[in-house]
Structure formats: structure tokens, C-alpha cells
mmCIF file of C-alpha atoms in Angstrom:
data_model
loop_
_atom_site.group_PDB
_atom_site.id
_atom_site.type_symbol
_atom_site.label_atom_id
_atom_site.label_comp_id
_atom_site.label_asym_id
_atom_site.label_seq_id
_atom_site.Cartn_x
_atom_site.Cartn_y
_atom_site.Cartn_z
ATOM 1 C CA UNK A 1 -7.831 -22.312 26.371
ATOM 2 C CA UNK A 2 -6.153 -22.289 23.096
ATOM 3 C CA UNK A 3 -2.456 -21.907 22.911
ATOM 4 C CA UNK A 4 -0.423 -18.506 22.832
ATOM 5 C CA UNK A 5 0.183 -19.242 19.074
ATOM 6 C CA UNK A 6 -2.992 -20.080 17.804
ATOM 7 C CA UNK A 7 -4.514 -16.707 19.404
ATOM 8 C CA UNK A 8 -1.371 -14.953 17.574
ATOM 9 C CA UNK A 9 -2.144 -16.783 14.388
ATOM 10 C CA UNK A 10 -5.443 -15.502 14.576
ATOM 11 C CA UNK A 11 -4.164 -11.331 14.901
ATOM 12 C CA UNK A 12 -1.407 -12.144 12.125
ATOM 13 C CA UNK A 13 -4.258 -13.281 9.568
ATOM 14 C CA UNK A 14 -6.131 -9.824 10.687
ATOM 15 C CA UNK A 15 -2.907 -8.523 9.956
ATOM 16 C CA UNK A 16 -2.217 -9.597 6.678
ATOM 17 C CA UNK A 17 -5.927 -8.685 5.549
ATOM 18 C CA UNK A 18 -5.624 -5.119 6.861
ATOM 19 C CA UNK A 19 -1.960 -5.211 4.719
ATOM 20 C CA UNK A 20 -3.882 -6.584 1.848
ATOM 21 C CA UNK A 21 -6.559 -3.919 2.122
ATOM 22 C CA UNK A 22 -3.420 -1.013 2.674
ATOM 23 C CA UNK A 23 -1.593 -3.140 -0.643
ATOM 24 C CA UNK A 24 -5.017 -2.135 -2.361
ATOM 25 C CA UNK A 25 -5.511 1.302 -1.276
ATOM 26 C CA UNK A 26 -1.920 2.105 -2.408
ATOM 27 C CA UNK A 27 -2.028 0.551 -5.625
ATOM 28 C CA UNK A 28 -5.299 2.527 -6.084
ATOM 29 C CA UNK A 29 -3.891 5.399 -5.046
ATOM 30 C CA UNK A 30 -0.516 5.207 -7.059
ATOM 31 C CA UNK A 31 -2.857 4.369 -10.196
ATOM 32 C CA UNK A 32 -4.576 7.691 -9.702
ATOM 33 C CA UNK A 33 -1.342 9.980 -9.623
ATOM 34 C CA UNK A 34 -0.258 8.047 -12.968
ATOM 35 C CA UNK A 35 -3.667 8.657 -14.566
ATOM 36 C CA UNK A 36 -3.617 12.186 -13.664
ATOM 37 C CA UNK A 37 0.212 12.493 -14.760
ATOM 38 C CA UNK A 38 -0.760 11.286 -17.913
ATOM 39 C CA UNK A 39 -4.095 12.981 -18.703
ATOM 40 C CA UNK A 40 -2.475 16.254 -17.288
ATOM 41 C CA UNK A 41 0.027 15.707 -20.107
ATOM 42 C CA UNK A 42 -2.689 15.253 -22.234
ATOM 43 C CA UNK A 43 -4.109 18.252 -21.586
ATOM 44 C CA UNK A 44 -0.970 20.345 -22.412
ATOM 45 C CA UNK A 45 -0.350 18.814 -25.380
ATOM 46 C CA UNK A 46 -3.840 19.526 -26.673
ATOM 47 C CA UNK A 47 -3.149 23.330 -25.343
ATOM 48 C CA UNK A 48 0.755 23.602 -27.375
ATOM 49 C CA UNK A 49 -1.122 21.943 -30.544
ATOM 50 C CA UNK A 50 -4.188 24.328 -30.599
ATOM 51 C CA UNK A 51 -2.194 27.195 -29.600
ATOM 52 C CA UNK A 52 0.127 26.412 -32.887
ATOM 53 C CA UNK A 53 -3.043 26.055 -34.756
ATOM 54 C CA UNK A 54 -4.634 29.221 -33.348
ATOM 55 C CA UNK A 55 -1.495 31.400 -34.681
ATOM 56 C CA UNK A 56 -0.831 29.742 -38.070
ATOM 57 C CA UNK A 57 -4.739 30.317 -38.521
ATOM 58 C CA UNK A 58 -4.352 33.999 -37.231
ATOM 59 C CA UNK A 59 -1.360 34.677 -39.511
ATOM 60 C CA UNK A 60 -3.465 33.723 -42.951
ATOM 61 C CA UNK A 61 -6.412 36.404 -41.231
ATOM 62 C CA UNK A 62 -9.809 35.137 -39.363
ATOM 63 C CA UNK A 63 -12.850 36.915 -38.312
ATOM 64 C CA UNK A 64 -13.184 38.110 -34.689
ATOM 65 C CA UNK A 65 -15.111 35.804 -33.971
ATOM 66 C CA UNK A 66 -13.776 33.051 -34.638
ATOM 67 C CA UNK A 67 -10.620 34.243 -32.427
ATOM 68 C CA UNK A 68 -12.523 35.260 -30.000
ATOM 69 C CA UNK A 69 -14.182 31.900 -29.892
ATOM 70 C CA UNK A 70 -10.564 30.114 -29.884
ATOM 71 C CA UNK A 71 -9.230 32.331 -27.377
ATOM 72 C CA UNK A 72 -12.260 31.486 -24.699
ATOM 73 C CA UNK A 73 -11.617 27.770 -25.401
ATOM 74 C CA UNK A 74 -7.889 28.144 -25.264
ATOM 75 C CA UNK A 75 -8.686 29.899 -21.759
ATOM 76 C CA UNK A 76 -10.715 26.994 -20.737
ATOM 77 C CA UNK A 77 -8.014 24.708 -21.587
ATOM 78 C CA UNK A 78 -5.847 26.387 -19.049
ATOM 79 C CA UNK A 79 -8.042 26.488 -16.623
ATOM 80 C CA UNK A 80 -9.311 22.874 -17.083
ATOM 81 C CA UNK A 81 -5.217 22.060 -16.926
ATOM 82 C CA UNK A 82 -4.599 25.123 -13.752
ATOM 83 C CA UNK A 83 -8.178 22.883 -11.903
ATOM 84 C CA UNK A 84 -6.105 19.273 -13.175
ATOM 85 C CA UNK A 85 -2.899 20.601 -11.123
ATOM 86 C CA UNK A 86 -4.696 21.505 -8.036
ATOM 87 C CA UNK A 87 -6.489 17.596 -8.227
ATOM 88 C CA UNK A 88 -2.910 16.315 -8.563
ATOM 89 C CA UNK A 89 -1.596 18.015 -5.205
ATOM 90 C CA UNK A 90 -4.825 16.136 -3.743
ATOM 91 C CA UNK A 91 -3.767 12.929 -5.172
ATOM 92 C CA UNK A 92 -0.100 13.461 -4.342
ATOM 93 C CA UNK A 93 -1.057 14.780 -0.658
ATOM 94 C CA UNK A 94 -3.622 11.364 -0.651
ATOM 95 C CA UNK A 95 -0.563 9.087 -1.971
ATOM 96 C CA UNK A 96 1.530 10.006 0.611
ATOM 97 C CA UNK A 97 -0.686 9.717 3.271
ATOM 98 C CA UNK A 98 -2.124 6.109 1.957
ATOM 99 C CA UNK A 99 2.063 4.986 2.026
ATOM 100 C CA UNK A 100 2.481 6.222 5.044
ATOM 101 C CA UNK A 101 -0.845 4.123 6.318
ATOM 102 C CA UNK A 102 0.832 1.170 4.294
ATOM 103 C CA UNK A 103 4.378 1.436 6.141
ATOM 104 C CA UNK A 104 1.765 1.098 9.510
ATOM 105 C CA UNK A 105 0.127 -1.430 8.663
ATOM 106 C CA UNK A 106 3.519 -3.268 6.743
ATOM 107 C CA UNK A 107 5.330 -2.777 10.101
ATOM 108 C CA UNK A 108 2.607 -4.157 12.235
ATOM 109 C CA UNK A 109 1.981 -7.404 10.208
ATOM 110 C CA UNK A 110 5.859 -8.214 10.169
ATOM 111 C CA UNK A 111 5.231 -7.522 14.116
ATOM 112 C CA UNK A 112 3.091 -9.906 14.443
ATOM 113 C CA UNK A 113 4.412 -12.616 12.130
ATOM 114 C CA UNK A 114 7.643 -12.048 14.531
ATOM 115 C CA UNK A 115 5.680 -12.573 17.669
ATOM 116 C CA UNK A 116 3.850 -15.665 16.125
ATOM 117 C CA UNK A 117 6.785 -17.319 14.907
ATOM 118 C CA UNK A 118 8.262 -16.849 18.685
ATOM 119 C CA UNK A 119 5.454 -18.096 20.434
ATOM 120 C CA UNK A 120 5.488 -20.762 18.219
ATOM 121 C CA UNK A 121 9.188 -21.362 19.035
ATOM 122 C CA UNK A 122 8.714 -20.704 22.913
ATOM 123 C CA UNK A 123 6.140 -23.562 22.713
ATOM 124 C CA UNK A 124 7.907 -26.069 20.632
ATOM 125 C CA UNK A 125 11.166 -25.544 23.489
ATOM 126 C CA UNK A 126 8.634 -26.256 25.842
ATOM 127 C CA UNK A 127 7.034 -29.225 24.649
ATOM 128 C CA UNK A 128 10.674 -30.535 24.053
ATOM 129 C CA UNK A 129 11.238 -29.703 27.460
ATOM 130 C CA UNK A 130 8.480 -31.676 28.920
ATOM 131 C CA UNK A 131 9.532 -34.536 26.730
ATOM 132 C CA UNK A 132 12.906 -34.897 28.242
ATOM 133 C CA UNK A 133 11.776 -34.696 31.455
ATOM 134 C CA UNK A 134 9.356 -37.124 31.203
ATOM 135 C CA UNK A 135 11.869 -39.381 29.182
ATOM 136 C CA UNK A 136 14.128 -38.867 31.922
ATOM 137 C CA UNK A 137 11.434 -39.741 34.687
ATOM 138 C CA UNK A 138 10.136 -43.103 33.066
ATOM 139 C CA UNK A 139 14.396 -43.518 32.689
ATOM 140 C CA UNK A 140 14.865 -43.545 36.225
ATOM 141 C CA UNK A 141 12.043 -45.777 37.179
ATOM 142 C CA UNK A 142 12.839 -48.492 34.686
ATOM 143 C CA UNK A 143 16.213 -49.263 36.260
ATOM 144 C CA UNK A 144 17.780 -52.092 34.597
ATOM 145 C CA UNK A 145 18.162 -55.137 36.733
ATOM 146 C CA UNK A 146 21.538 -55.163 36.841
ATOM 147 C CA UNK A 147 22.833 -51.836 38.673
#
């Protein structure tokens, strides 16, 4: 039977791989809030520039039309950015879950790195143990010749 250690060493290396899977998620989730921080800023940047546009091209006089046209894609720009905000929450909602998960999974590989490096420990007092006591056996039956 293998020793308490080497079974431990084998859950802390499932441990690590399930951190560096939960490392992986996170990242991939954290990269997804930035990208949709940044596009969502994107968005509303587009919407203050074409809105400035739209009224500096509505105070020199357009066709109806053409402002009704703007004014639909102006409307879908808000609702693109109103559909963007509601995918953020998700993401948010997702990244806090996913750290959460991480914090789990952190906690449990430091767990079992702890219980490893004890067992470890345990087993090194013991073999030191059994080393002194047979050094102290084969002491007493080599008696020198002269006591």
C-alpha cells in the first residue's frame, strides 16, 4: 500500500488542476466584463457623437426623412447600448459567481498542500523514529568488551 503522502500527493495535483482550470475560468470571465466595459463605452460614445451630429445637421435644415431615418438608428443605438447593460449584469452576476468558485477551489488546494506537507512531516518523524530505535537496539547488543 502506498504511503499516506503519496495518496495525498496524488489529490493535491487534482487540486492544483481543478485551481488551474478555476485560474482559467476567472481570467476568462474577468476578460469578458473588461470587453464589455469597454465596447459598452464604445457604444456611448458613438451615441454622444451622432447625437451632436444629428443636431448640428438639424440646425442647417434636413428633410424628414433623413431625420426620421437618424432618429430610428439613434433609437437602435440605445437599445443596442439598454440590451449591452443587461449582458453586463450577466457577466458581472457570472464573475462573481466564477470568484466565488475560485476562492473554493483556492481554499481547497492550500488544504490539501497543508495536509500533504503534514503527512509528509508525520512520516519523516516516524522514519526518524524507527531509526533511533533501531540505532539504539544494535547499541545495546554491541556492548563493548570492556563494561
Amino acid at each position: 500500500m502506498k504511503k499516506r503522502s503519496q495518496r495525498m500527493a496524488l489529490l493535491q495535483d487534482l487540486a492544483q488542476r481543478k485551481k488551474r482550470e478555476a485560474d482559467q475560468f476567472l481570467a476568462d470571465s474577468q476578460a469578458r466584463v473588461t470587453q464589455g466595459e469597454a465596447t459598452l463605452k464604445q457604444l456611448e460614445q458613438f451615441l454622444v457623437e451622432y447625437q451632436q451630429q444629428f443636431q448640428q445637421q438639424g440646425q442647417g435644415g434636413m428633410a424628414v426623412g433623413q431625420m426620421l431615418a437618424s432618429r430610428a438608428f439613434i433609437e437602435k443605438i440605445e437599445s443596442s447600448i439598454r440590451q449591452h447593460r443587461e449582458t453586463m449584469k450577466t457577466h458581472a452576476e457570472q464573475l462573481r459567481q466564477v470568484e466565488q468558485y475560485w476562492r473554493q477551489v483556492y481554499g481547497h488546494q492550500c488544504a490539501m498542500k497543508n495536509l500533504t506537507e503534514r503527512a509528509l512531516g508525520q512520516e519523516r518523524s516516524e522514519a526518524e523514529k524507527q531509526l533511533q530505535k533501531e540505532l539504539d537496539e544494535r547499541s545495546q547488543r554491541l556492548r563493548p568488551p570492556f563494561i
